[in-house]
Coordinates of C-alpha atoms (C1' of nucleotides) in Angstrom, one line a residue:
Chain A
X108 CA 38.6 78.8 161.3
X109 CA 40.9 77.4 164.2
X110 CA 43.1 80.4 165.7
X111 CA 46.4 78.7 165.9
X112 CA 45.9 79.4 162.0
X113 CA 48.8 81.7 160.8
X114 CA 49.0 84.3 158.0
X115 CA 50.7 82.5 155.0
X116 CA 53.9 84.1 155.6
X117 CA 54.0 82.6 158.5
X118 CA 54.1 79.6 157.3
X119 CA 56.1 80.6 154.1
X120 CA 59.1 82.0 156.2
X121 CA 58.8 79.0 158.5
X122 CA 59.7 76.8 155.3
X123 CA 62.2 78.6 153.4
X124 CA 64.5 80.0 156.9
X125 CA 67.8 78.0 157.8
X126 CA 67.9 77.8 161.9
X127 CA 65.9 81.1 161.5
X128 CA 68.4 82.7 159.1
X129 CA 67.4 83.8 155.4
X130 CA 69.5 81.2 152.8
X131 CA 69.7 84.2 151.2
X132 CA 69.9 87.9 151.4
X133 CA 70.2 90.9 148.7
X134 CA 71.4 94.4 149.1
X135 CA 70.5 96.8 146.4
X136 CA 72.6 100.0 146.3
X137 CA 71.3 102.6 144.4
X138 CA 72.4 106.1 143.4
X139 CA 70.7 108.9 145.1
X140 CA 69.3 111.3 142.1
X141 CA 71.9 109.5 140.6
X142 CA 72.2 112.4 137.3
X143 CA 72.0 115.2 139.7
X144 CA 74.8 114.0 141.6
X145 CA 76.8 113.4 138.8
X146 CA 76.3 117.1 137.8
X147 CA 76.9 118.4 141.0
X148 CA 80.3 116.0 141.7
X149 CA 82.0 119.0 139.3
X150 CA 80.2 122.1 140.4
X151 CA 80.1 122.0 143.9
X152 CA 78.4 125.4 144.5
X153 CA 75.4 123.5 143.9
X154 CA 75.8 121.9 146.9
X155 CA 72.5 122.2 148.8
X156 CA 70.9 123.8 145.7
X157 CA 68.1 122.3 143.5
X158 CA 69.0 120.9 140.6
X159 CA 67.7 119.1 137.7
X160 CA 68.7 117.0 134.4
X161 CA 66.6 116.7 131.4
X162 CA 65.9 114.0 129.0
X163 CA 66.9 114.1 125.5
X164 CA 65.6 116.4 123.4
X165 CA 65.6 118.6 126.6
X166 CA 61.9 117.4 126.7
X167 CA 61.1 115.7 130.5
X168 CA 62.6 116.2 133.7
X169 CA 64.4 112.5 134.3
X170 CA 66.3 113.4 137.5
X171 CA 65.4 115.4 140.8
X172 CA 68.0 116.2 143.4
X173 CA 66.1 116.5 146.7
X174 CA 66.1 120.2 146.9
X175 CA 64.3 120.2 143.7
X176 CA 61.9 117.3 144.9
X177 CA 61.2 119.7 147.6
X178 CA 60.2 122.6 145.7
X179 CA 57.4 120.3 143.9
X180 CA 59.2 119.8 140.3
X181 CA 57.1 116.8 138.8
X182 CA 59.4 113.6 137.8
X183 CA 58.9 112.6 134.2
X184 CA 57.1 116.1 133.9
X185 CA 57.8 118.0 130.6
X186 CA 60.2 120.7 131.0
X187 CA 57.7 122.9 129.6
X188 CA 55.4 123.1 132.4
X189 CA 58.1 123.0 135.3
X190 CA 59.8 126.0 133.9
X191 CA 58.5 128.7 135.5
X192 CA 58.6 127.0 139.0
X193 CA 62.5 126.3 138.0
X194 CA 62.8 129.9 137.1
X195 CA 61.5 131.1 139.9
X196 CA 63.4 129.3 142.3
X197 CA 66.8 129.2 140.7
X198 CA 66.9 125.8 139.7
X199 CA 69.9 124.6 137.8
X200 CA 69.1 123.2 134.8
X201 CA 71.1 120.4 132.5
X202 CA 70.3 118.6 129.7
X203 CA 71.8 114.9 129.8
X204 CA 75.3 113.8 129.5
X205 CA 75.2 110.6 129.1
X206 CA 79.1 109.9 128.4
X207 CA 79.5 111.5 132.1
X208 CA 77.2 109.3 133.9
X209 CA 78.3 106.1 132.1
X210 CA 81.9 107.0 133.3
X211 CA 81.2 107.5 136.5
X212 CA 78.1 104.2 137.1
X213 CA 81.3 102.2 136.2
X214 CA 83.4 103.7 138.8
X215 CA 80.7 102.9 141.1
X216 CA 79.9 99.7 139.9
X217 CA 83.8 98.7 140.3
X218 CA 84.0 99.8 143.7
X219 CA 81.7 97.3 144.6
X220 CA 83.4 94.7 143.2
X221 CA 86.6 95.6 144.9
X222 CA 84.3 95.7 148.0
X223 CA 82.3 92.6 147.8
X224 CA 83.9 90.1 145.1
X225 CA 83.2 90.6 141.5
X226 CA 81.0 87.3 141.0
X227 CA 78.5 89.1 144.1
X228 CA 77.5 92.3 142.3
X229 CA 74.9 92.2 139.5
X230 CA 74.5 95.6 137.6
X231 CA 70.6 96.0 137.6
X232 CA 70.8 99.7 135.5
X233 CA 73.0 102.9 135.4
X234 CA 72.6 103.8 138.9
X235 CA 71.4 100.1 140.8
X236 CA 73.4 97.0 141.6
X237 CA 72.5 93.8 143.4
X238 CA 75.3 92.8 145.5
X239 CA 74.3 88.9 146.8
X240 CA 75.2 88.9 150.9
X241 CA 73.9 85.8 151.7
X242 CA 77.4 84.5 152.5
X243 CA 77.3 86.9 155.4
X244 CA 76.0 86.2 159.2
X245 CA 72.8 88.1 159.6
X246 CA 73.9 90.2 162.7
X247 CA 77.2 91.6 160.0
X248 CA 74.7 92.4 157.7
X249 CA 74.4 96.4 159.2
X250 CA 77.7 97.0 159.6
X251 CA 78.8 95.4 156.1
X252 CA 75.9 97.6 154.3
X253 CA 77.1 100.5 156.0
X254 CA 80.8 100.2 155.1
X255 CA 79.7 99.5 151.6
X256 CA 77.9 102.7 151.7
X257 CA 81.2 104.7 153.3
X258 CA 83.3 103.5 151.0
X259 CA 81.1 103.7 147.5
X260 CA 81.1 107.7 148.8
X261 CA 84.5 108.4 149.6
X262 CA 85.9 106.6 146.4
X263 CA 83.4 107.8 144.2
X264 CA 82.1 111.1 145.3
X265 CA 78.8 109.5 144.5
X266 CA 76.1 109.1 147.7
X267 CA 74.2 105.8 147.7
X268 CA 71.2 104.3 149.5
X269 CA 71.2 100.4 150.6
X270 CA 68.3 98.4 150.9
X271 CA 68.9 94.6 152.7
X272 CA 66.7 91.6 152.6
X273 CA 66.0 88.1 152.0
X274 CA 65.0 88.7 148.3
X275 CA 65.2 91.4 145.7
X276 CA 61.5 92.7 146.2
X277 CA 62.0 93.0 149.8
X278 CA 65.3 94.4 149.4
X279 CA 63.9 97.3 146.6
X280 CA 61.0 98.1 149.5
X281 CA 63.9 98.4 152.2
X282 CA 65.6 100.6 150.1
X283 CA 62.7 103.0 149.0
X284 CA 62.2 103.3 152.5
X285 CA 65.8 104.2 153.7
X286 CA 65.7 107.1 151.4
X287 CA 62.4 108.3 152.7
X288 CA 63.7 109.0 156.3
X289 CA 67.2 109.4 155.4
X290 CA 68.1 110.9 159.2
X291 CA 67.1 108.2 160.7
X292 CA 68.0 105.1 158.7
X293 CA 71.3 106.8 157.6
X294 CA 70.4 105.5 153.9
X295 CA 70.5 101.7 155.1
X296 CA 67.7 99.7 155.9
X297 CA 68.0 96.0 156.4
X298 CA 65.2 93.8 156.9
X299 CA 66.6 90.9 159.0
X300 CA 63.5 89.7 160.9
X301 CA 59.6 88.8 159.9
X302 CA 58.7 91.9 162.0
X303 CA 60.6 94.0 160.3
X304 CA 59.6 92.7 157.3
X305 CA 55.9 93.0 158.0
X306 CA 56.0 96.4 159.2
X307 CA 57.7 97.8 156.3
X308 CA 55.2 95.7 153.8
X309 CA 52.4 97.7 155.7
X310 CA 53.8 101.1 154.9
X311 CA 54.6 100.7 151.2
X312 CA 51.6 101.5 148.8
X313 CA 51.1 98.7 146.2
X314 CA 51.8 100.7 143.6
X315 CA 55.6 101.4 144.9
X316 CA 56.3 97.4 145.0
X317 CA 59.0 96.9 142.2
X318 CA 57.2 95.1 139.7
X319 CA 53.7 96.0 140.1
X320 CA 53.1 99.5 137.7
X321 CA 50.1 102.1 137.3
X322 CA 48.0 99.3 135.0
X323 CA 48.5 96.9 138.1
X324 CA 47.9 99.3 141.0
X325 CA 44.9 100.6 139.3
X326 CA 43.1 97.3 139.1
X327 CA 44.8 95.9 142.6
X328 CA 42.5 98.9 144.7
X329 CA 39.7 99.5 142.4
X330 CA 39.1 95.3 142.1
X331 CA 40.3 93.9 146.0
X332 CA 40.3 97.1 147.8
X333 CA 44.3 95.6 148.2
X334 CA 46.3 99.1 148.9
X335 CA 49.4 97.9 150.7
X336 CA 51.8 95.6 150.0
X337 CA 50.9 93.2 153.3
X338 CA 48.0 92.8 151.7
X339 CA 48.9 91.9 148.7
X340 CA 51.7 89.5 150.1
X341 CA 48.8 87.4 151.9
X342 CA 47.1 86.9 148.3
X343 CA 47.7 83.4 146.8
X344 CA 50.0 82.5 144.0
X345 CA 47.4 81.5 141.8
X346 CA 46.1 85.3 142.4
X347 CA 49.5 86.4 141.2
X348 CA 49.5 84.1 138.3
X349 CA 45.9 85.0 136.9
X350 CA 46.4 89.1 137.7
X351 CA 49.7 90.1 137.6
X352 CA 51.3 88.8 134.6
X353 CA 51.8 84.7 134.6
X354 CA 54.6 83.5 136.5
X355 CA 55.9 87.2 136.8
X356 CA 53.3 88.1 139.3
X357 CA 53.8 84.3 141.0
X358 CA 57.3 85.3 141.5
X359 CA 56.4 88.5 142.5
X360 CA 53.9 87.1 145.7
X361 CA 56.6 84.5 146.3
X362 CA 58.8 87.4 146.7
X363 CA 56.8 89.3 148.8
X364 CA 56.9 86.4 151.2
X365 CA 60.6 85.9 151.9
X366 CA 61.2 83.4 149.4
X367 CA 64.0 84.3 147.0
X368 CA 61.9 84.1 143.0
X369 CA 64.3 86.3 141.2
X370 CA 67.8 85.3 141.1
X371 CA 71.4 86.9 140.8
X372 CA 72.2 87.5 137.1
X373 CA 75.1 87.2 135.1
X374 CA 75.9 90.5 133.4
X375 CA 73.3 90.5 130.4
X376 CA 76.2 90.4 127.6
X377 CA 74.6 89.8 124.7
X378 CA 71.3 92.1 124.3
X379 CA 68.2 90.6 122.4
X380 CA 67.3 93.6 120.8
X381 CA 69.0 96.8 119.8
X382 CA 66.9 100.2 119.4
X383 CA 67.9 103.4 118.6
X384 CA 65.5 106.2 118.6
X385 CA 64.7 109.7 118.8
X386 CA 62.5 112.3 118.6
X387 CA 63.6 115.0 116.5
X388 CA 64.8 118.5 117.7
X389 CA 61.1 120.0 115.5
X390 CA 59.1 118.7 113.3
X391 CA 60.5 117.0 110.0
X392 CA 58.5 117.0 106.9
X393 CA 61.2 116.2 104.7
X394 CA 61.6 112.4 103.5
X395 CA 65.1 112.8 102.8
X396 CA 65.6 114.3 106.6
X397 CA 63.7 111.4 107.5
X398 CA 66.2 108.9 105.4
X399 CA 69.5 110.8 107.0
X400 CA 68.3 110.3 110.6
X401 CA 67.2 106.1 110.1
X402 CA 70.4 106.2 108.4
X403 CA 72.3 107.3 111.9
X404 CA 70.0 105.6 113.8
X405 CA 71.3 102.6 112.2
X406 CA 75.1 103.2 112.1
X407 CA 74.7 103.8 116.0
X408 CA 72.4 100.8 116.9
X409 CA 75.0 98.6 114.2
X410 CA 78.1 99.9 116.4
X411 CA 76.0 98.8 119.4
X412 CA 75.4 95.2 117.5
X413 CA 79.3 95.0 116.6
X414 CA 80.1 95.6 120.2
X415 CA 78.3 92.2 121.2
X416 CA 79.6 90.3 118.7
X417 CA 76.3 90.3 117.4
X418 CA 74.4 90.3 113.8
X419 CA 70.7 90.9 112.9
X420 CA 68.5 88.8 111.2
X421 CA 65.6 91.6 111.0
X422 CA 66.0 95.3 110.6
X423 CA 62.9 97.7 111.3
X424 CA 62.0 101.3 111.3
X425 CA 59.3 103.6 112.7
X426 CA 58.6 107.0 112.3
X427 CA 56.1 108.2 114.3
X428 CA 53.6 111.3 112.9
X429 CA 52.7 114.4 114.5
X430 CA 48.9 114.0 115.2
X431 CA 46.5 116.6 113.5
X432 CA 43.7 116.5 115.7
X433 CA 45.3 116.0 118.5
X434 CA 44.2 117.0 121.9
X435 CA 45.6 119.2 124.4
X436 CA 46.2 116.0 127.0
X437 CA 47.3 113.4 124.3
X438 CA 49.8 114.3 121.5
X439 CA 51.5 111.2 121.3
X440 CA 51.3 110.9 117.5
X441 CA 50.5 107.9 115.2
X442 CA 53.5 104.8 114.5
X443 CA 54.0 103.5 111.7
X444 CA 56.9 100.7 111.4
X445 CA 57.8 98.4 108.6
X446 CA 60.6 95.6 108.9
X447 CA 62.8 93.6 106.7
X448 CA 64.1 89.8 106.8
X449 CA 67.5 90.2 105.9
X450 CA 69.1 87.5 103.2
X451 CA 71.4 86.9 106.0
X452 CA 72.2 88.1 109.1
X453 CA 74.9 90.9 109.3
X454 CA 76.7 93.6 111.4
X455 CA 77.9 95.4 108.2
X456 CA 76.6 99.3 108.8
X457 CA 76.2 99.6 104.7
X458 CA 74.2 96.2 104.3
X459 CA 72.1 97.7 107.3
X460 CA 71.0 100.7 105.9
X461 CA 70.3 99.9 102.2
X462 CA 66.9 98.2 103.5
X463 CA 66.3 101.1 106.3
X464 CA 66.0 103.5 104.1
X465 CA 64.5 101.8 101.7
X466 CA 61.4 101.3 103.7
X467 CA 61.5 105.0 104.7
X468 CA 60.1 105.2 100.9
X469 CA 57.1 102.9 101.9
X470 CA 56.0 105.0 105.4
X471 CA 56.5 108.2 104.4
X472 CA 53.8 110.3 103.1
X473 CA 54.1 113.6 101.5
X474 CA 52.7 116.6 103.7
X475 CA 53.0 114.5 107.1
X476 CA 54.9 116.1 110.0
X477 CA 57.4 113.6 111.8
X478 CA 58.5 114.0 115.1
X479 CA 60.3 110.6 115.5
X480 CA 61.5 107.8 114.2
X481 CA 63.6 104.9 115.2
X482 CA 65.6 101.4 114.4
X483 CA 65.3 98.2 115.8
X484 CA 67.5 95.1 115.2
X485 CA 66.3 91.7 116.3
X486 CA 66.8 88.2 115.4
X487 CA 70.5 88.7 117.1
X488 CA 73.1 85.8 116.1
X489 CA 76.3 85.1 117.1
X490 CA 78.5 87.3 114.6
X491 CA 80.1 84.5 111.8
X492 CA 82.5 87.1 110.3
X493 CA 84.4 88.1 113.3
X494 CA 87.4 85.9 113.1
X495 CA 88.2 85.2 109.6
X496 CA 86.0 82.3 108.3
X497 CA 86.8 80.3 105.7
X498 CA 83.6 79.8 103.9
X499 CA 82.9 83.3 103.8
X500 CA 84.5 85.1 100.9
X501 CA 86.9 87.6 101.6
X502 CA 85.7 90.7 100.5
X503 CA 83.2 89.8 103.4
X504 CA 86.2 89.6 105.7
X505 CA 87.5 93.0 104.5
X506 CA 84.0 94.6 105.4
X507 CA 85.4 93.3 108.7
X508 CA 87.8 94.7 109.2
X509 CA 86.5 98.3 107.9
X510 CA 84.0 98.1 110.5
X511 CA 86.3 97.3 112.7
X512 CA 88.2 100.0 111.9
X513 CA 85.3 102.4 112.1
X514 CA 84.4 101.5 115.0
X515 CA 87.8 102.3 116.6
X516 CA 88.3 106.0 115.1
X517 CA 84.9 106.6 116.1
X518 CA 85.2 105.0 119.6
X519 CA 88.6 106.6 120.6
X520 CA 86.9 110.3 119.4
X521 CA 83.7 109.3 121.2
X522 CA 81.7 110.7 118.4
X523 CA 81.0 110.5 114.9
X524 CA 84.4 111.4 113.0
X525 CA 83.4 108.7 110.0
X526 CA 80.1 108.2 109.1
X527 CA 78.3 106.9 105.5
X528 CA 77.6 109.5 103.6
X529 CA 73.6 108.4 104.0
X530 CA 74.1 109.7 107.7
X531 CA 73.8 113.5 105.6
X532 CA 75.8 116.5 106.9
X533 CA 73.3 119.0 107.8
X534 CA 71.2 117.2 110.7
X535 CA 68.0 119.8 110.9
X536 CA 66.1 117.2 112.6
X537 CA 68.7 116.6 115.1
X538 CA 68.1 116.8 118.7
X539 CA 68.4 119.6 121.2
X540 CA 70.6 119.9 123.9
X541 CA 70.8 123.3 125.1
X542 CA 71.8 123.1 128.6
X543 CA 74.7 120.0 128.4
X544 CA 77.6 120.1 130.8
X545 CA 81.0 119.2 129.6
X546 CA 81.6 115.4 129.4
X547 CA 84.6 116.0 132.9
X548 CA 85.7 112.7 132.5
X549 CA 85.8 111.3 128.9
X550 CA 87.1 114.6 126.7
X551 CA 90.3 115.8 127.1
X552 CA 89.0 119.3 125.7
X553 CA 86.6 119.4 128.6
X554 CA 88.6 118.0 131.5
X555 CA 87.6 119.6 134.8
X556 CA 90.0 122.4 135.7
X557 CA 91.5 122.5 139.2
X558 CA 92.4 125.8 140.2
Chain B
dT171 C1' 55.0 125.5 120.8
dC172 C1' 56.6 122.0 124.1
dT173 C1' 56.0 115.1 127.2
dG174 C1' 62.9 110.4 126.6
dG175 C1' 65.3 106.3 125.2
dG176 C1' 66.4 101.6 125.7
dG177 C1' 65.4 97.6 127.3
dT178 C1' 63.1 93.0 129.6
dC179 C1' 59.8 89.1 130.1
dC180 C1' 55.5 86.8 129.2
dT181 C1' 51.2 85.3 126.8
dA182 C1' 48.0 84.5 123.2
dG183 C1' 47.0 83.1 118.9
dG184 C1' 48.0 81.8 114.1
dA185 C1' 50.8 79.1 110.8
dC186 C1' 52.8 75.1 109.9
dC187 C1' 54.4 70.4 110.3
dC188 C1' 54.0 65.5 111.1
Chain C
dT236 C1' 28.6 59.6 106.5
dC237 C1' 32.9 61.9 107.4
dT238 C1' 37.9 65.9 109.1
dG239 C1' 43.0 64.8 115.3
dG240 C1' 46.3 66.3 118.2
dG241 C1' 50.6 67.8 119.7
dG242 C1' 54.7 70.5 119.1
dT243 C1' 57.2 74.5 117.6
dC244 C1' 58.0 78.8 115.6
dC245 C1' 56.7 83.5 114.8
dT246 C1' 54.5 87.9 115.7
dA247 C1' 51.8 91.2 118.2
dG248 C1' 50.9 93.2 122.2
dG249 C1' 50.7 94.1 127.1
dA250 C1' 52.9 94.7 131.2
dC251 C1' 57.0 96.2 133.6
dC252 C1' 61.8 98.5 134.7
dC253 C1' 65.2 102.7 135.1

DNA sequence: TCTGGGGTCCTAGGACCC
DNA sequence: TCTGGGGTCCTAGGACCC
């Protein structure tokens, strides 16, 4: 082996740099505990206090704030076991309100596109945006991040971490790492140079690279001793392609290596899939419980398809049964799922849930305990009966507008004023939420008081 | 007692067609 | 005596994300 040889991203870099600049950087800005803070934005005596929000169903811990990270609460830990640690220390408990955090991701999420330029800023989830910078001189790049950061807080209330480099991957591991020594990168890391860029690949476990999970991790160490992310950046693309997923894992060492694989977005529209699901608040043995919940699942995931303009070609259901012999460390419980071809594709919340419940009748079984069940539409089309058409009759075109109409009560009231009688009244198997602050920001009846 | 919900992309393999 | 090959669609399943 000749020593003028170079590590391949050497040579990778070398190729894909413009007069040694990037042709393209990404920040991600991400919300720090990003349910915590929204909690804490109206009670500010929690200030400086731990604090945490729990998943539907009150049944995991999906958000930390750093005080509570601190104590040792367990992310994605059931509530059950943390409890006595939360008790102990005083910990300040919420179940999730999702109508809160929604309201304020899109003030977020606006800011910067008044910042940056709407066409820039791809919304990656709730709490995560892209924000392209590549039109930017490199040396700006700090000083823009950091204003972006100054200004996301003071409009919003919300704090945010920024991560800068020449592709997303890089950008995620600058960002992971900016929240890790907050004093000292002030929540903003950029990686502008191959050092840089090196050192933080040799600091960041495999595991914590976006895109590689616990399946991947496992195999990376236990199979080629790879543990860090420099070393898995020096494996080949071919390595990526035949271990980590196809041309997701070739992206993914491309990545690695400064050379932009994943690019900017347009806002996902039109969805592929719509799910609702839920586990129930306790066990349901009851078929017709069963029949009223896929009944609301569906009304809520058809309002989701009407919002998109879309119809479903295929409609399916799974309940999923609480295990008998389970086990103490796995009580995940059997699914079972049937689904239905639809004559043709609708949005209509009555033609929806004829065939939904109707296959309730062919899962359930008498003396089984439940403890979820779900909808799924698929097969997504355009939606034909959304202006008027011609060749569709018009009691089709009346459904229309009923929907429609539906859909507007419901929406303004921001919960379920009309529903099909299917839906039920009752609701036994509906879920807990115990602990869920007022929704500040999108009920007048709970509309923060300033005194 | 007790462990969320909603998505994405990709691949393999079978069915079917010409 | 002897039975192709390529394209496309669909579904199941595995991985990942927040």
């Amino acid at each position: 082996m000749s020593t003028t040889m170079q590590p391949i991203q050497t040579n990778l870099f070398a190729q894909h740099t413009v007069n040694g600049n990037y042709p393209s950087m990404y920040a991600i800005v991400d919300c720090n505990n990003f349910y915590c803070s929204c909690e804490r934005l109206f009670k500010p005596h929690l200030d400086n206090k731990p604090v945490v929000v729990l998943s539907n169903n009150d049944g995991c811990i999906i958000s930390r704030s750093d005080e509570s990270k601190l104590l040792g609460v367990d992310m994605a830990g059931p509530y059950f076991l943390a409890k006595p640690l939360i008790k102990k220390h005083d910990v300040a408990v919420f179940s999730s309100n999702y109508n809160l955090y929604g309201d304020l991701s899109m003030r977020v999420m606006d800011t910067l596109r008044a910042i940056i330029g709407e066409q820039h800023v791809e919304v990656y989830s709730v709490d995560e945006a892209f924000v392209d910078l590549s039109m930017f001189p490199i040396e700006e790049l700090d000083r823009i991040a950091r204003d972006m950061k100054a200004t996301v807080e003071q409009w919003t209330g919300i704090k945010v971490s920024i991560g800068v480099a020449p592709t997303k991957v890089l950008s995620k591991l600058a960002n992971r790492l900016s929240k890790k020594n907050k004093e000292k990168s002030g929540g903003v890391i950029v990686l502008d140079t191959m050092e840089k860029i090196k050192k933080a690949l040799a600091i960041t476990p495999v595991g914590d690279i976006w895109g590689v999970g616990g399946q991947y991790a496992k195999k990376l160490k236990e199979q080629w001793f790879i543990d860090d992310a420099l070393q898995l950046s020096k494996m080949s693309e071919e390595f990526g392609r035949l271990h980590l997923g196809g041309v997701v894992g070739v992206r993914l060492i491309r990545e690695l290596n400064g050379i932009a694989s994943k690019d900017m977005q347009d806002e996902l529209l039109n969805k592929k899939m719509i799910a609702t699901t839920r586990m129930f608040g306790s066990p349901v043995g009851d078929i017709n419980d069963i029949k009223e919940a896929v009944a609301t699942y569906t009304s809520r995931a058809a309002e989701k398809l009407r919002r998109q303009h879309s119809a479903a070609n295929i409609i399916s259901i799974f309940v999923v049964s609480k295990e008998e012999n389970h086990n103490a460390t796995f009580n995940r419980g059997i699914t079972h799922s049937r689904y239905t071809t639809l004559p043709t594709a609708t949005s209509f919340t009555n033609e929806l849930i004829k065939p939904a419940v109707a296959m309730v009748d062919g899962l359930f079984k008498e003396g089984t305990l439940y403890k979820k069940a779900g909808v799924m539409l698929s097969g997504l089309v355009p939606d034909a009966s959304i202006q008027g058409n011609l060749f569709i009759p018009e009691t089709k075109n009346n459904g229309r507008l009923l929907m429609d109409m539906i859909d507007n009560i419901n929406f303004s009231q921001r919960d379920d004023v009309l529903k099909f009688a299917a839906s039920g009244t009752t609701r036994d198997w509906k879920m807990r939420q115990e602990l869920r602050s007022p929704r500040y920001t999108t009920r007048w009846e709970e509309l923060y008081e300033v005194r």
